[in-house]
Coordinates of C-alpha atoms in Angstrom, one line a residue:
X181 CA -2.4 3.1 -7.4
X182 CA -4.4 5.8 -8.5
X183 CA -4.1 9.7 -6.8
X184 CA -5.6 12.8 -7.3
X185 CA -4.6 16.3 -7.0
X186 CA -6.9 19.3 -7.3
X187 CA -6.0 22.8 -8.4
X188 CA -7.8 26.0 -8.1
X189 CA -7.9 29.2 -10.5
X190 CA -9.6 32.1 -8.4
X191 CA -11.5 34.9 -10.3
X192 CA -9.1 37.7 -10.5
X193 CA -8.8 40.6 -12.9
X194 CA -7.6 38.9 -16.3
X195 CA -8.4 35.6 -15.2
X196 CA -12.0 35.0 -14.8
X197 CA -13.6 31.6 -15.1
X198 CA -15.5 32.4 -18.5
X199 CA -11.9 32.9 -20.1
X200 CA -10.2 29.9 -18.3
X201 CA -12.9 27.0 -18.7
X202 CA -12.5 27.2 -22.7
X203 CA -8.7 27.9 -22.5
X204 CA -8.4 24.6 -20.6
X205 CA -10.8 22.7 -22.8
X206 CA -9.0 23.8 -25.8
X207 CA -5.6 22.8 -24.6
X208 CA -6.6 19.6 -23.6
X209 CA -8.2 19.2 -26.9
X210 CA -5.1 20.1 -29.0
X211 CA -2.6 18.4 -26.8
X212 CA -4.2 15.1 -25.7
X213 CA -7.4 14.5 -28.1
X214 CA -9.2 13.4 -24.8
X215 CA -12.4 11.2 -24.4
X216 CA -15.4 13.0 -22.8
X217 CA -16.6 11.6 -19.7
X218 CA -20.0 12.2 -18.1
X219 CA -20.7 15.5 -16.4
X220 CA -20.3 16.1 -12.9
X221 CA -21.6 18.2 -10.2
X222 CA -20.4 19.3 -6.6
X223 CA -22.4 20.8 -3.5
X224 CA -20.6 22.0 -0.4
X225 CA -22.0 24.0 2.4
X226 CA -19.6 25.7 5.2
X227 CA -20.7 26.3 8.5
X228 CA -19.2 27.9 11.7
X229 CA -19.7 26.9 15.3
X230 CA -21.9 29.0 17.4
X231 CA -20.1 28.3 20.9
X232 CA -17.0 30.5 20.3
X233 CA -19.3 33.6 20.0
X234 CA -19.9 32.9 24.0
X235 CA -16.7 31.6 24.8
X236 CA -13.6 33.4 26.5
X237 CA -11.2 30.8 24.6
X238 CA -9.3 32.1 21.9
X239 CA -9.1 28.8 19.9
X240 CA -12.7 27.5 20.3
X241 CA -13.9 28.3 16.6
X242 CA -14.4 25.1 14.5
X243 CA -15.7 24.7 10.7
X244 CA -18.1 22.0 9.6
X245 CA -18.2 20.7 6.1
X246 CA -20.7 19.2 4.1
X247 CA -19.4 17.9 0.5
X248 CA -21.3 16.0 -2.1
X249 CA -19.6 14.8 -5.7
X250 CA -21.6 13.3 -8.3
X251 CA -18.6 11.2 -9.0
X252 CA -18.8 10.1 -5.7
X253 CA -22.5 8.9 -5.6
X254 CA -24.3 7.6 -2.6
X255 CA -22.6 9.6 0.0
X256 CA -21.8 12.7 1.3
X257 CA -18.7 13.7 3.4
X258 CA -18.6 15.6 6.7
X259 CA -15.4 17.4 8.1
X260 CA -15.1 19.2 11.2
X261 CA -12.1 21.5 11.6
X262 CA -9.5 21.5 14.7
X263 CA -10.4 24.2 16.9
X264 CA -9.2 27.4 15.3
X265 CA -8.4 31.0 16.5
X266 CA -11.2 33.3 16.7
X267 CA -9.1 35.9 14.7
X268 CA -9.0 33.4 11.7
X269 CA -12.0 33.9 9.3
X270 CA -13.4 30.8 7.5
X271 CA -10.5 31.7 4.9
X272 CA -8.2 30.5 7.2
X273 CA -9.7 28.1 9.4
X274 CA -8.4 25.0 7.1
X275 CA -6.2 22.0 8.3
X276 CA -2.9 23.6 6.9
X277 CA -1.7 27.3 6.3
X278 CA -2.1 28.3 2.9
X279 CA 1.3 28.9 0.8
X280 CA 1.4 31.1 -2.5
X281 CA 0.7 28.1 -4.7
X282 CA 0.8 25.0 -2.8
X283 CA -0.3 23.3 0.7
X284 CA 1.6 20.8 2.6
X285 CA 0.2 17.8 5.0
X286 CA 2.2 18.0 8.0
X287 CA 1.8 21.7 9.2
X288 CA -1.4 21.5 11.1
X289 CA -3.8 18.1 12.0
X290 CA -6.5 17.1 10.0
X291 CA -9.8 17.3 10.5
X292 CA -12.4 14.6 11.6
X293 CA -13.9 13.4 8.5
X294 CA -16.8 10.7 7.8
X295 CA -18.6 9.4 5.1
X296 CA -22.3 9.1 5.4
X297 CA -25.2 7.7 3.0
X298 CA -26.7 10.7 1.6
X299 CA -28.5 9.4 -1.9
X300 CA -29.2 12.1 -4.2
X301 CA -28.8 16.0 -3.4
X302 CA -27.3 16.9 0.2
X303 CA -30.3 19.0 1.2
X304 CA -32.0 16.6 3.5
X305 CA -28.4 16.6 5.5
X306 CA -28.0 19.9 5.3
X307 CA -31.6 20.6 6.6
X308 CA -31.1 18.1 9.7
X309 CA -27.7 19.8 10.6
X310 CA -28.8 23.1 10.5
X311 CA -32.6 22.5 12.4
X312 CA -31.4 19.9 14.9
X313 CA -28.1 21.2 15.3
X314 CA -28.8 24.8 14.6
X315 CA -27.9 26.0 18.4
X316 CA -24.2 24.7 17.7
X317 CA -23.8 25.5 13.8
X318 CA -24.4 28.5 11.7
X319 CA -24.2 28.5 7.7
X320 CA -21.5 30.6 6.3
X321 CA -21.6 30.1 2.7
X322 CA -22.7 27.3 0.1
X323 CA -20.7 26.6 -3.2
X324 CA -21.5 24.5 -6.1
X325 CA -20.3 23.2 -9.5
X326 CA -22.9 22.4 -12.1
X327 CA -22.5 20.3 -15.3
X328 CA -18.5 20.6 -15.1
X329 CA -16.6 18.8 -18.1
X330 CA -14.7 15.5 -17.9
X331 CA -12.5 13.8 -20.0
X332 CA -10.0 10.7 -20.1
X333 CA -6.6 11.0 -21.7
X334 CA -3.6 8.6 -21.2
X335 CA -3.0 8.1 -17.8
X336 CA -5.5 10.8 -16.2
X337 CA -8.8 11.7 -15.8
X338 CA -9.5 15.3 -15.6
X339 CA -12.6 17.2 -14.4
X340 CA -13.0 20.9 -14.9
X341 CA -15.9 22.9 -13.4
X342 CA -16.8 26.7 -12.8
X343 CA -17.2 27.3 -8.7
X344 CA -20.0 29.7 -8.0
X345 CA -22.0 30.7 -4.9
X346 CA -25.2 28.8 -4.5
X347 CA -27.1 31.8 -3.3
X348 CA -28.4 34.9 -5.1
X349 CA -26.7 35.6 -8.6
X350 CA -24.4 33.0 -7.9
X351 CA -21.5 34.7 -8.3
X352 CA -18.2 32.8 -9.8
X353 CA -15.6 32.2 -7.6
X354 CA -13.0 30.5 -10.2
X355 CA -12.5 27.2 -11.7
X356 CA -11.6 23.9 -10.1
X357 CA -9.4 21.3 -12.0
X358 CA -9.7 17.5 -10.8
X359 CA -6.6 15.7 -12.1
X360 CA -6.5 11.8 -11.5
X361 CA -3.4 9.9 -12.3
X362 CA -4.3 6.4 -12.9
X363 CA -0.9 5.0 -12.9
X364 CA -0.5 1.3 -12.9
X365 CA -4.0 0.9 -11.3
X366 CA -6.9 -0.8 -13.0
X367 CA -8.8 2.3 -13.7
X368 CA -10.8 1.8 -10.3
X369 CA -7.7 3.0 -8.1
X370 CA -6.7 -0.6 -7.1
X371 CA -2.6 -0.8 -7.3
X372 CA 0.3 -1.1 -5.2
X373 CA 0.1 1.2 -2.5
X374 CA 3.8 2.6 -1.6
X375 CA 5.6 5.7 -0.9
X376 CA 7.3 5.4 -4.4
X377 CA 4.3 5.0 -6.0
X378 CA 2.6 8.0 -4.1
X379 CA 5.8 10.2 -5.0
X380 CA 5.4 9.0 -8.8
X381 CA 1.8 10.0 -9.0
X382 CA 2.3 13.3 -7.5
X383 CA 5.2 14.0 -9.8
X384 CA 2.8 12.9 -12.9
X385 CA 0.2 15.1 -11.8
X386 CA 2.5 18.3 -11.1
X387 CA 4.2 17.9 -14.6
X388 CA 0.3 17.3 -16.3
X389 CA -0.6 20.7 -14.9
X390 CA 2.9 22.5 -15.6
X391 CA 2.4 21.0 -19.0
X392 CA -0.9 23.0 -19.7
X393 CA 0.7 26.6 -18.9
X394 CA -1.9 27.8 -17.2
X395 CA -0.7 30.6 -14.5
X396 CA -2.1 31.6 -11.0
X397 CA -3.4 27.6 -9.9
X398 CA -3.0 26.9 -6.3
X399 CA -2.6 23.0 -5.7
X400 CA -4.1 21.0 -3.4
X401 CA -2.4 17.4 -3.1
X402 CA -0.7 16.8 0.2
X403 CA -2.8 18.3 2.3
X404 CA -3.4 17.7 5.9
X405 CA -4.6 13.6 6.4
X406 CA -4.2 12.8 2.9
X407 CA -1.9 9.6 2.1
X408 CA -2.1 8.1 5.4
X409 CA -1.3 4.6 5.4
X410 CA 0.4 4.7 2.0
X411 CA 3.4 2.7 2.3
X412 CA 2.4 1.8 6.2
X413 CA 3.3 5.7 6.5
X414 CA 1.2 8.7 8.1
X415 CA 0.6 11.0 5.2
X416 CA 4.1 12.3 4.9
X417 CA 5.5 9.9 2.5
X418 CA 7.4 8.1 4.9
X419 CA 7.1 4.4 5.2
X420 CA 7.1 2.9 9.0
X421 CA 6.8 -0.7 8.1
X422 CA 6.0 -3.2 5.1
X423 CA 2.7 -3.8 4.8
X424 CA 1.6 -2.5 8.3
X425 CA -1.9 -1.0 8.7
X426 CA -2.6 -1.8 4.9
X427 CA -6.2 -2.1 5.3
X428 CA -6.4 1.0 7.6
X429 CA -4.3 2.7 4.7
X430 CA -6.8 1.6 2.1
X431 CA -9.9 3.1 4.3
X432 CA -8.1 6.2 5.0
X433 CA -7.2 6.7 1.1
X434 CA -10.9 6.7 0.3
X435 CA -11.3 10.1 2.3
X436 CA -8.0 11.9 0.2
X437 CA -10.2 13.3 -2.5
X438 CA -13.0 14.8 -0.1
X439 CA -10.3 16.0 2.4
X440 CA -8.5 17.9 -1.0
X441 CA -12.0 19.3 -1.6
X442 CA -12.8 20.3 1.7
X443 CA -9.2 22.3 2.0
X444 CA -9.7 24.1 -1.3
X445 CA -13.5 25.1 -0.7
X446 CA -12.7 26.9 2.5
X447 CA -11.3 29.4 -0.1
X448 CA -8.7 30.8 2.0
X449 CA -6.6 33.6 0.8

C-alpha cells in the first residue's frame, strides 16, 4: 500500500524558497543518489462563498477549492469545506485546526470532494465556476507550482516545488515537499490496505523527513478524510471489520493526496 505525506516550508526570515529548494536537492543527492523523474506542476484556486456576506448566520461561510496536479493527469479536484464561522479567514477555514507542526484527521469533518474530468489546464473549469456560479462564489487567491523537481529513491518518490501566487509578481509563499512511500506496493499504489500498513507508511514518511534535517516544515498526513477505508476503518487508523468496505475504501483513498493538498493550500497560519 502506497501512501503520501506533504510538508510545507513557508517563506520566512532566514528560510526563503530560493534557499530551501537547493538545500533539499543537495541533501537528497548526497544521501540517496536519487533518479530524476519528470517535472511536475500544480494549479490551485481558492474561492469564498458570497452567501455569508448577507447571512445572519455565524457559521455559513464555505470555501471552494479547485486543484490540478500534473501527476494526476486528465482530472481536477473540487473541494468544498463545511460551513465555517465568518470570523475565520481562509487560513482557518480548513477541515482541521492548525497545530504548530502537524494536522490530525479527526478534529473536524472533511470537506466534500469530487474528481472531475479536466484535460489540460484548469482554466476552463475555473471560468465556468466564476461565471455561471459567480453569484455564489468569489475568487480569493490562485497558487501554482511550475516545473517542480521530482526524484525516485529507495522506497520513496519525492516531489519538490516552489509555491507562488499566480497573480502579479508571483510572490513566493514557500516550498512544497511531497513524499510518497511505495512500501510493499508494485509502484502503482497497489498493496494490502490495513491499519498496520498505514501506520508503517506514516512512520516511514516521518522518519524520511526527519533524516533530511530541515527545520520549520509543517506536515500534512492525517488530515480530515484521509485514510478512510484503510483496514475497514474511518480514517483514524481503527479497523471496523476485516475487508468491510474494501472497494469503497480504495475509492476514498484515491482522494487522499488531493485532500492533503487542499488542506495545505489554504495556507492557514
